[in-house]
């Protein structure tokens, strides 16, 4: 058991004030009456699902979304009573867990709907579900024809309550808005089909963070922001975005220091060779913690407010950085992988640029071994 006095050489800090700021900036851009379902899958994009959910719910967020039943159960076991929507695929073997933890499934496959309806037949009131339509993502969801068939044939199970109707935008952050406009046109058609058959669906939703900000017409009655809550976005530069603050910072401490001589190599496979006497600091964080191996000989960390380049291959539990130019670097000194130090800052976007990915992946691969600290300023 960790106590407050346990020394943690490596940890992530989650700034709940920044999270609340991002939520409020995002909410300011919503049309009146549009509600927010915050997306806290993948351990809230690495920020810690339980604490993040609690902080968001304290701000009046009325429902949260995760991908798997297991993620939903973890939240329930932590005492979260708000509605939890399970965005991921559903299997009949999961019905018992779904019901016993009062999780709201997204039904995205026509074949499972009657089975779920049958399984819910013992309840006194219809069990809430959201129905997903594929309008162009090419992933989960009913086709338009399947929706027409379901509602046209009046076979929607009476044991289920159609609380939500949703789709997912594939290219909200793409260069060309056309694909999104087409998806929205299709979705509006589907909404028309469903409502023409007498269904009044309280929650209609299509937009992730980028979709909601760039296409206000995609807001409907609910939006599903994830990344913007955590302080990042992938929208083109031409789109005005809310003022966002990165929520997570990641730090470690110098564990060892040594000087390697010209010609000496550092780390596996000898991909870094010192060309002069080089001061190398060993940091206790590696790819098992989410520090991509693509950062080998490429990424930087901040020590004493200065950039220390990663030297050699990233190991599972450690990286080595070149601190030759950082006078006075000493064992125990802080090294910042994501966050500010002195006048400099490294963001998850910087790391994503170094490794050819997106901030989403950088954040949600920060491993379970890293303790998360929560603070409000
Ligand atoms: C179905 C669905 N909705 C919403 C989101 C949130 O997206 P974003 O993090 O871009 O806001 C995701 C994330 O991938 C998703 O899969």
PDB file of N, CA, C and O in Angstrom, residues 160-184:
ATOM      1  N   UNK A 160     -37.235  -3.247 -24.627  1.00  0.00           N
ATOM      2  CA  UNK A 160     -36.105  -2.306 -24.643  1.00  0.00           C
ATOM      3  C   UNK A 160     -36.623  -0.886 -24.850  1.00  0.00           C
ATOM      4  O   UNK A 160     -37.614  -0.678 -25.558  1.00  0.00           O
ATOM      5  N   UNK A 161     -35.905   0.067 -24.240  1.00  0.00           N
ATOM      6  CA  UNK A 161     -36.269   1.479 -24.405  1.00  0.00           C
ATOM      7  C   UNK A 161     -35.198   2.141 -25.275  1.00  0.00           C
ATOM      8  O   UNK A 161     -34.014   2.130 -24.918  1.00  0.00           O
ATOM      9  N   UNK A 162     -35.604   2.701 -26.399  1.00  0.00           N
ATOM     10  CA  UNK A 162     -34.647   3.352 -27.300  1.00  0.00           C
ATOM     11  C   UNK A 162     -34.331   4.742 -26.739  1.00  0.00           C
ATOM     12  O   UNK A 162     -34.902   5.743 -27.145  1.00  0.00           O
ATOM     13  N   UNK A 163     -33.364   4.735 -25.809  1.00  0.00           N
ATOM     14  CA  UNK A 163     -32.995   5.994 -25.146  1.00  0.00           C
ATOM     15  C   UNK A 163     -32.118   6.847 -26.053  1.00  0.00           C
ATOM     16  O   UNK A 163     -32.144   8.076 -25.990  1.00  0.00           O
ATOM     17  N   UNK A 164     -31.312   6.157 -26.888  1.00  0.00           N
ATOM     18  CA  UNK A 164     -30.371   6.918 -27.716  1.00  0.00           C
ATOM     19  C   UNK A 164     -30.267   6.386 -29.134  1.00  0.00           C
ATOM     20  O   UNK A 164     -30.425   5.184 -29.369  1.00  0.00           O
ATOM     21  N   UNK A 165     -30.015   7.309 -30.057  1.00  0.00           N
ATOM     22  CA  UNK A 165     -29.756   6.943 -31.449  1.00  0.00           C
ATOM     23  C   UNK A 165     -28.480   7.670 -31.820  1.00  0.00           C
ATOM     24  O   UNK A 165     -28.376   8.889 -31.621  1.00  0.00           O
ATOM     25  N   UNK A 166     -27.491   6.923 -32.315  1.00  0.00           N
ATOM     26  CA  UNK A 166     -26.186   7.552 -32.514  1.00  0.00           C
ATOM     27  C   UNK A 166     -25.493   7.096 -33.783  1.00  0.00           C
ATOM     28  O   UNK A 166     -25.826   6.069 -34.368  1.00  0.00           O
ATOM     29  N   UNK A 167     -24.525   7.901 -34.176  1.00  0.00           N
ATOM     30  CA  UNK A 167     -23.597   7.491 -35.222  1.00  0.00           C
ATOM     31  C   UNK A 167     -22.229   8.017 -34.813  1.00  0.00           C
ATOM     32  O   UNK A 167     -22.092   8.687 -33.778  1.00  0.00           O
ATOM     33  N   UNK A 168     -21.212   7.688 -35.586  1.00  0.00           N
ATOM     34  CA  UNK A 168     -19.858   8.159 -35.247  1.00  0.00           C
ATOM     35  C   UNK A 168     -19.231   8.754 -36.497  1.00  0.00           C
ATOM     36  O   UNK A 168     -19.296   8.166 -37.574  1.00  0.00           O
ATOM     37  N   UNK A 169     -18.644   9.933 -36.329  1.00  0.00           N
ATOM     38  CA  UNK A 169     -18.054  10.644 -37.468  1.00  0.00           C
ATOM     39  C   UNK A 169     -16.633  10.139 -37.717  1.00  0.00           C
ATOM     40  O   UNK A 169     -15.825  10.044 -36.796  1.00  0.00           O
ATOM     41  N   UNK A 170     -16.351   9.855 -38.980  1.00  0.00           N
ATOM     42  CA  UNK A 170     -15.045   9.263 -39.307  1.00  0.00           C
ATOM     43  C   UNK A 170     -13.991  10.307 -39.601  1.00  0.00           C
ATOM     44  O   UNK A 170     -12.796  10.046 -39.459  1.00  0.00           O
ATOM     45  N   UNK A 171     -14.413  11.506 -40.011  1.00  0.00           N
ATOM     46  CA  UNK A 171     -13.420  12.441 -40.561  1.00  0.00           C
ATOM     47  C   UNK A 171     -13.670  13.871 -40.088  1.00  0.00           C
ATOM     48  O   UNK A 171     -13.420  14.820 -40.824  1.00  0.00           O
ATOM     49  N   UNK A 172     -14.136  13.983 -38.830  1.00  0.00           N
ATOM     50  CA  UNK A 172     -14.455  15.326 -38.332  1.00  0.00           C
ATOM     51  C   UNK A 172     -13.221  16.220 -38.312  1.00  0.00           C
ATOM     52  O   UNK A 172     -13.337  17.445 -38.390  1.00  0.00           O
ATOM     53  N   UNK A 173     -12.037  15.616 -38.198  1.00  0.00           N
ATOM     54  CA  UNK A 173     -10.812  16.425 -38.149  1.00  0.00           C
ATOM     55  C   UNK A 173     -10.058  16.384 -39.475  1.00  0.00           C
ATOM     56  O   UNK A 173      -8.899  16.805 -39.549  1.00  0.00           O
ATOM     57  N   UNK A 174     -10.691  15.875 -40.522  1.00  0.00           N
ATOM     58  CA  UNK A 174     -10.024  15.781 -41.827  1.00  0.00           C
ATOM     59  C   UNK A 174      -9.985  17.131 -42.532  1.00  0.00           C
ATOM     60  O   UNK A 174     -10.653  18.087 -42.123  1.00  0.00           O
ATOM     61  N   UNK A 175      -9.195  17.179 -43.603  1.00  0.00           N
ATOM     62  CA  UNK A 175      -9.031  18.444 -44.320  1.00  0.00           C
ATOM     63  C   UNK A 175     -10.349  18.896 -44.956  1.00  0.00           C
ATOM     64  O   UNK A 175     -10.677  20.080 -44.991  1.00  0.00           O
ATOM     65  N   UNK A 176     -11.110  17.930 -45.454  1.00  0.00           N
ATOM     66  CA  UNK A 176     -12.304  18.249 -46.238  1.00  0.00           C
ATOM     67  C   UNK A 176     -13.570  17.934 -45.429  1.00  0.00           C
ATOM     68  O   UNK A 176     -13.765  16.801 -45.005  1.00  0.00           O
ATOM     69  N   UNK A 177     -14.424  18.935 -45.209  1.00  0.00           N
ATOM     70  CA  UNK A 177     -15.633  18.677 -44.398  1.00  0.00           C
ATOM     71  C   UNK A 177     -16.693  17.831 -45.103  1.00  0.00           C
ATOM     72  O   UNK A 177     -17.679  17.421 -44.478  1.00  0.00           O
ATOM     73  N   UNK A 178     -16.499  17.529 -46.395  1.00  0.00           N
ATOM     74  CA  UNK A 178     -17.556  16.871 -47.179  1.00  0.00           C
ATOM     75  C   UNK A 178     -18.025  15.536 -46.606  1.00  0.00           C
ATOM     76  O   UNK A 178     -19.228  15.254 -46.551  1.00  0.00           O
ATOM     77  N   UNK A 179     -17.061  14.710 -46.211  1.00  0.00           N
ATOM     78  CA  UNK A 179     -17.408  13.369 -45.735  1.00  0.00           C
ATOM     79  C   UNK A 179     -18.305  13.486 -44.499  1.00  0.00           C
ATOM     80  O   UNK A 179     -19.270  12.712 -44.338  1.00  0.00           O
ATOM     81  N   UNK A 180     -18.017  14.459 -43.641  1.00  0.00           N
ATOM     82  CA  UNK A 180     -18.825  14.631 -42.428  1.00  0.00           C
ATOM     83  C   UNK A 180     -20.229  15.112 -42.793  1.00  0.00           C
ATOM     84  O   UNK A 180     -21.222  14.627 -42.238  1.00  0.00           O
ATOM     85  N   UNK A 181     -20.287  16.071 -43.741  1.00  0.00           N
ATOM     86  CA  UNK A 181     -21.618  16.563 -44.159  1.00  0.00           C
ATOM     87  C   UNK A 181     -22.467  15.412 -44.683  1.00  0.00           C
ATOM     88  O   UNK A 181     -23.662  15.321 -44.380  1.00  0.00           O
ATOM     89  N   UNK A 182     -21.832  14.513 -45.449  1.00  0.00           N
ATOM     90  CA  UNK A 182     -22.579  13.368 -46.008  1.00  0.00           C
ATOM     91  C   UNK A 182     -23.058  12.463 -44.879  1.00  0.00           C
ATOM     92  O   UNK A 182     -24.199  11.980 -44.893  1.00  0.00           O
ATOM     93  N   UNK A 183     -22.190  12.224 -43.905  1.00  0.00           N
ATOM     94  CA  UNK A 183     -22.606  11.378 -42.778  1.00  0.00           C
ATOM     95  C   UNK A 183     -23.787  11.998 -42.043  1.00  0.00           C
ATOM     96  O   UNK A 183     -24.730  11.304 -41.666  1.00  0.00           O
ATOM     97  N   UNK A 184     -23.717  13.321 -41.859  1.00  0.00           N
ATOM     98  CA  UNK A 184     -24.801  13.986 -41.121  1.00  0.00           C
ATOM     99  C   UNK A 184     -26.106  13.931 -41.902  1.00  0.00           C
ATOM    100  O   UNK A 184     -27.183  13.750 -41.329  1.00  0.00           O
TER     101      UNK A 184
END
